[in-house]
Short mmCIF file of C-alpha atoms in Angstrom, two decimals:
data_model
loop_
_atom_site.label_atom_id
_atom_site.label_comp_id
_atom_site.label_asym_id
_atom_site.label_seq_id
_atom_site.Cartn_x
_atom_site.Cartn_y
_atom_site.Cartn_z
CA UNK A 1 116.89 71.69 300.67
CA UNK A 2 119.70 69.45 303.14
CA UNK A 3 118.62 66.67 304.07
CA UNK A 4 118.36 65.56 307.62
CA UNK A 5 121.89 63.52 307.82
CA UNK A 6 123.02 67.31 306.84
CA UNK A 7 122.03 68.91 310.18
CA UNK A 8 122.83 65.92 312.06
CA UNK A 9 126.67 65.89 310.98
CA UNK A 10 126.60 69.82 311.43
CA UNK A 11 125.85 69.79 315.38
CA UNK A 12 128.59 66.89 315.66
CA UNK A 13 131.14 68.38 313.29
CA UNK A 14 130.69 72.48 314.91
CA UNK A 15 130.10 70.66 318.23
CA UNK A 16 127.14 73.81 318.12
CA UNK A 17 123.55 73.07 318.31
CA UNK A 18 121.02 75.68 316.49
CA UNK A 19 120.90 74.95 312.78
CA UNK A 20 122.51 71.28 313.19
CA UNK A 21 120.91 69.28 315.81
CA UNK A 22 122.86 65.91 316.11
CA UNK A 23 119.89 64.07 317.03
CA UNK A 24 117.87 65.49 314.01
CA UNK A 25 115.58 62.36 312.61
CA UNK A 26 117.23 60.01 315.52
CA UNK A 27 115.82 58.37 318.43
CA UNK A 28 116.88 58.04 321.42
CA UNK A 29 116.48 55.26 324.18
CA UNK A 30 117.26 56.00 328.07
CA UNK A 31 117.35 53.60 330.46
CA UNK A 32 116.53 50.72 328.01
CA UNK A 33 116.63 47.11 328.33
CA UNK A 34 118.06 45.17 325.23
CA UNK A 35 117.69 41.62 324.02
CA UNK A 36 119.60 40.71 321.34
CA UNK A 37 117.95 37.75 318.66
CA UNK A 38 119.89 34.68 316.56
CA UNK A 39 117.51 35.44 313.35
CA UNK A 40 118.98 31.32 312.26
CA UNK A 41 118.74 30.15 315.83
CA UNK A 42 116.08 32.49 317.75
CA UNK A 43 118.12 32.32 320.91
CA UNK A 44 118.06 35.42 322.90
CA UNK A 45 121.04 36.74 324.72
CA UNK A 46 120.07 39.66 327.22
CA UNK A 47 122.32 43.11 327.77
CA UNK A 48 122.91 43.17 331.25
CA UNK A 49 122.49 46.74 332.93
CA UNK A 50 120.38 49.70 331.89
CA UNK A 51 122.03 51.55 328.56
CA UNK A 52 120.96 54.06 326.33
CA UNK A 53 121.27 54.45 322.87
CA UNK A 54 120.00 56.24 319.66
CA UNK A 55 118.78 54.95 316.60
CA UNK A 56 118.28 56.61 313.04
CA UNK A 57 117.60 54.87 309.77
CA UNK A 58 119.23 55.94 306.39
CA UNK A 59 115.97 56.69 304.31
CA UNK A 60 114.78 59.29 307.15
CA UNK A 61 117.90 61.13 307.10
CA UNK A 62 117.77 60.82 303.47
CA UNK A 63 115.03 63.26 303.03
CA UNK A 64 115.36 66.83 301.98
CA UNK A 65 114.13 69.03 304.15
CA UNK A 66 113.29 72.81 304.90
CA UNK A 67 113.01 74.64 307.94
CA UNK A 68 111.43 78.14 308.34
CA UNK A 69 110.52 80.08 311.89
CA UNK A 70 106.87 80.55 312.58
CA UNK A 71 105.35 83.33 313.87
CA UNK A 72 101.65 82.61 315.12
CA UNK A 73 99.33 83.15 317.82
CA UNK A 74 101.64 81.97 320.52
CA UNK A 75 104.18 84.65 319.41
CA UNK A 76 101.72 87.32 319.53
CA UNK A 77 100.74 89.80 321.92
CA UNK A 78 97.11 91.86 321.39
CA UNK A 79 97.81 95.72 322.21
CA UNK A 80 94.92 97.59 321.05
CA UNK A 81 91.73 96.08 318.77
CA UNK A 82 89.09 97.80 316.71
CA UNK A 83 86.12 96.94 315.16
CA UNK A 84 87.37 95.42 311.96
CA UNK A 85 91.21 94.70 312.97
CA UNK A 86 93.59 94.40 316.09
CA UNK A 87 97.33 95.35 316.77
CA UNK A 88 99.75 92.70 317.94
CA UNK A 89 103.52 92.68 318.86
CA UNK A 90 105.44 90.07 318.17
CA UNK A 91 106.39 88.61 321.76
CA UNK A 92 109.04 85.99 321.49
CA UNK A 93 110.24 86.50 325.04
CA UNK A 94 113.28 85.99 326.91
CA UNK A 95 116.42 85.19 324.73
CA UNK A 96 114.58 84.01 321.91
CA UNK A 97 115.51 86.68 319.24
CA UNK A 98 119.15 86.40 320.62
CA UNK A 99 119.28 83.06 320.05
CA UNK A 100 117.86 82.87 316.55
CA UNK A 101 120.07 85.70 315.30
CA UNK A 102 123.16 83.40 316.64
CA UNK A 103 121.79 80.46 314.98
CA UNK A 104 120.61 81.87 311.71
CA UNK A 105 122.21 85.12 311.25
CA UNK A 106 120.83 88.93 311.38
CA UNK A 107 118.78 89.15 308.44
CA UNK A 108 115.97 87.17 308.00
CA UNK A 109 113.38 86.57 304.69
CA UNK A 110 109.69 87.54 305.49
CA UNK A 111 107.19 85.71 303.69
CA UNK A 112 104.39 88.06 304.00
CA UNK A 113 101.54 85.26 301.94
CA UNK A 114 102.31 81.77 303.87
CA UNK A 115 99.09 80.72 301.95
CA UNK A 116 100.62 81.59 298.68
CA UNK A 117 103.88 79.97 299.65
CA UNK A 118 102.43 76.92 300.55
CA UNK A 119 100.40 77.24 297.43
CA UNK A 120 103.52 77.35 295.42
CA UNK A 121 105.54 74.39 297.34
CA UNK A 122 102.34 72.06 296.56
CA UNK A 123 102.13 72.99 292.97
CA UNK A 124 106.24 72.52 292.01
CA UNK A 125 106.04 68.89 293.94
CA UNK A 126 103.36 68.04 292.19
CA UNK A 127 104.46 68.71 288.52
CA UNK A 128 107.33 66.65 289.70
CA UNK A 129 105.06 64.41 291.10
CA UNK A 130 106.38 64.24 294.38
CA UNK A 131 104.77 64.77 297.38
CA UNK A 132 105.34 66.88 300.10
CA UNK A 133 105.08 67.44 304.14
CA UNK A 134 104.22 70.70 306.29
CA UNK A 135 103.65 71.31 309.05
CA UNK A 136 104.68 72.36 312.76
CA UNK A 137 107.45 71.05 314.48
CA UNK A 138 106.22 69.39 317.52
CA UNK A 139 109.44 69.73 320.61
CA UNK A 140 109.60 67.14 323.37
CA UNK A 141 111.70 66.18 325.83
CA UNK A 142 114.15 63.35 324.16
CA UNK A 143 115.45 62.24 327.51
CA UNK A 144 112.03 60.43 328.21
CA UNK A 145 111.80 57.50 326.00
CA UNK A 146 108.87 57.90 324.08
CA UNK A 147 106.29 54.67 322.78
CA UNK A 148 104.54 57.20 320.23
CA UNK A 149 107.73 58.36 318.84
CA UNK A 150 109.52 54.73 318.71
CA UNK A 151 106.58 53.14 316.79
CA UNK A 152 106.43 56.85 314.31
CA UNK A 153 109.42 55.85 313.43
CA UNK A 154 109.19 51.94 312.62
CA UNK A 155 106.26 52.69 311.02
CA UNK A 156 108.01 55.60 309.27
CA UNK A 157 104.85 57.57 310.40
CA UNK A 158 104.67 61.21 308.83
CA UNK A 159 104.51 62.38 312.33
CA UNK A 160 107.81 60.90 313.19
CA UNK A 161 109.28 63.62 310.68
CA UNK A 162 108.01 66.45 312.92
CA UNK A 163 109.72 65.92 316.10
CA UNK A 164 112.74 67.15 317.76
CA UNK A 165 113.93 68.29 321.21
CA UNK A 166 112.51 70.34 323.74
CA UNK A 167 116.13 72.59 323.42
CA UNK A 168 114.97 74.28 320.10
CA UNK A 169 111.18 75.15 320.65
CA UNK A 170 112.63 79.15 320.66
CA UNK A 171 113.19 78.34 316.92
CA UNK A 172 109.49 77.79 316.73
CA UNK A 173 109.83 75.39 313.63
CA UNK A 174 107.37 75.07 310.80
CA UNK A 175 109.11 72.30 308.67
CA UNK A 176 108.36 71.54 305.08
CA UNK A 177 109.55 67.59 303.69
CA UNK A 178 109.59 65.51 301.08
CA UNK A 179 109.08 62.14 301.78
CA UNK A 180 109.50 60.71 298.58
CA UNK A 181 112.73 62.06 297.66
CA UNK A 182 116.38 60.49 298.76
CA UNK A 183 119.40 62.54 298.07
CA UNK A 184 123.06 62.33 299.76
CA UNK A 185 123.52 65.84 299.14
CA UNK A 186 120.81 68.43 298.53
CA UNK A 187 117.92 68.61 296.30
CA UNK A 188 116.64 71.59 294.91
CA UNK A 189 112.44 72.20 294.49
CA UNK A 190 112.49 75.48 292.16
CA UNK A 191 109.27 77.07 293.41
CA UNK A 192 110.10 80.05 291.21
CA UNK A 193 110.32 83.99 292.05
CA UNK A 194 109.13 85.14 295.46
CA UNK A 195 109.81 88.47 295.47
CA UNK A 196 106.20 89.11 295.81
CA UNK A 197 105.09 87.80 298.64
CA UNK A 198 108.34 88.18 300.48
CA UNK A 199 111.39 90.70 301.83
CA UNK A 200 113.81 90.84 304.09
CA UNK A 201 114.04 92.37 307.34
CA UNK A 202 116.72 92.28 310.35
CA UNK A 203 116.06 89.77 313.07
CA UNK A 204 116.40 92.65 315.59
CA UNK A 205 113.27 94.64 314.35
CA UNK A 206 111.39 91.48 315.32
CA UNK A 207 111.48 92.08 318.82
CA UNK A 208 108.30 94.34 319.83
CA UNK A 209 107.08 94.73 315.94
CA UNK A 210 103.69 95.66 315.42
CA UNK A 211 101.13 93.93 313.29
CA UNK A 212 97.86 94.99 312.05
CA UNK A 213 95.60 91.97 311.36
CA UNK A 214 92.28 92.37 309.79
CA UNK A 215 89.19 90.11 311.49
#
């Protein structure tokens, strides 16, 4: 697991967006008015003009993280259903598999048991008595200043974690962190084998795949 000042430095040092995102973890102000404090004196001394700016703190980009691509009901499409089951395709639309095979590569790893997975994540943080964040990534638009993001992250809100720009929803995120941990490097969580509930597949064979899901 990278942490988040990982991905950050990786958009600014490729100068590529996909798996770094220079504004991962960061906030951004636009069109904000700033008042600068004396913390001896109290006096105030006022920016003049409209900037914008971004701000991250160390301990959030400090956090190991791990990103995976989800594929739910918003990526499905129902072709035929029976009694006890229904056939999908996986519809990702547009340039979305084109995109994450430039990002990420042409192979990807399918795990088949997300339950079990997340089963297994839970389990190896807590024998090391850490805990641990998943969830969906939630994309908004970061050039609209937002009150529910700026006080997520002053409050270092577990929600704040979950955010990041509109520009990546194709990746459709599912994010797992932990919170507890702070590493300048990476951190490793050995959740053992998972060979069983996973294999790989190319990226390509995504792209109108059928799945048969029981009711």
């Amino acid at each position: 697991m990278n942490n988040g000042g990982f991905f950050k430095e990786l958009e600014r040092n490729t100068g590529y967006p996909g798996v770094g995102d220079k504004y991962e973890m960061t906030q951004l102000l636009n069109g904000a008015s700033v008042i600068i404090t004396d913390p001896e004196t109290n006096e105030e001394v006022e920016i003049e003009g409209v900037i914008s700016t971004s701000i991250s703190l160390n301990a959030h980009l400090k956090m190991p993280l791990f990103c995976l691509t989800q594929i739910d009901s918003t990526s499905l499409r129902i072709v035929k259903e029976e009694e006890h089951s229904v056939d999908c395709v996986l519809d990702f639309g547009g340039k979305d598999i084109e995109n994450i095979i430039k990002d990420f590569g042409r192979y990807a790893l399918i795990v088949a048991n997300i339950g079990e997975f997340q089963r297994r994540i839970f389990n190896a943080a807590k024998e090391s008595d850490l805990n641990v964040l998943q969830k969906s990534v939630v994309y908004e638009d970061f050039n609209v200043t937002s009150r529910e993001r700026i006080l997520a992250q002053r409050n270092s809100d577990p929600r704040y974690f979950f955010f990041k720009r509109k520009e990546f929803a194709y990746q459709r995120e599912y994010r797992v962190i932990l919170p507890g941990v702070q590493t300048d490097t990476s951190f490793c969580l050995d959740i053992g084998d998972i060979s069983d509930i996973s294999h790989i597949i190319e990226v390509e064979k995504f792209d109108g795949m059928v799945l048969k899901l029981h009711k």
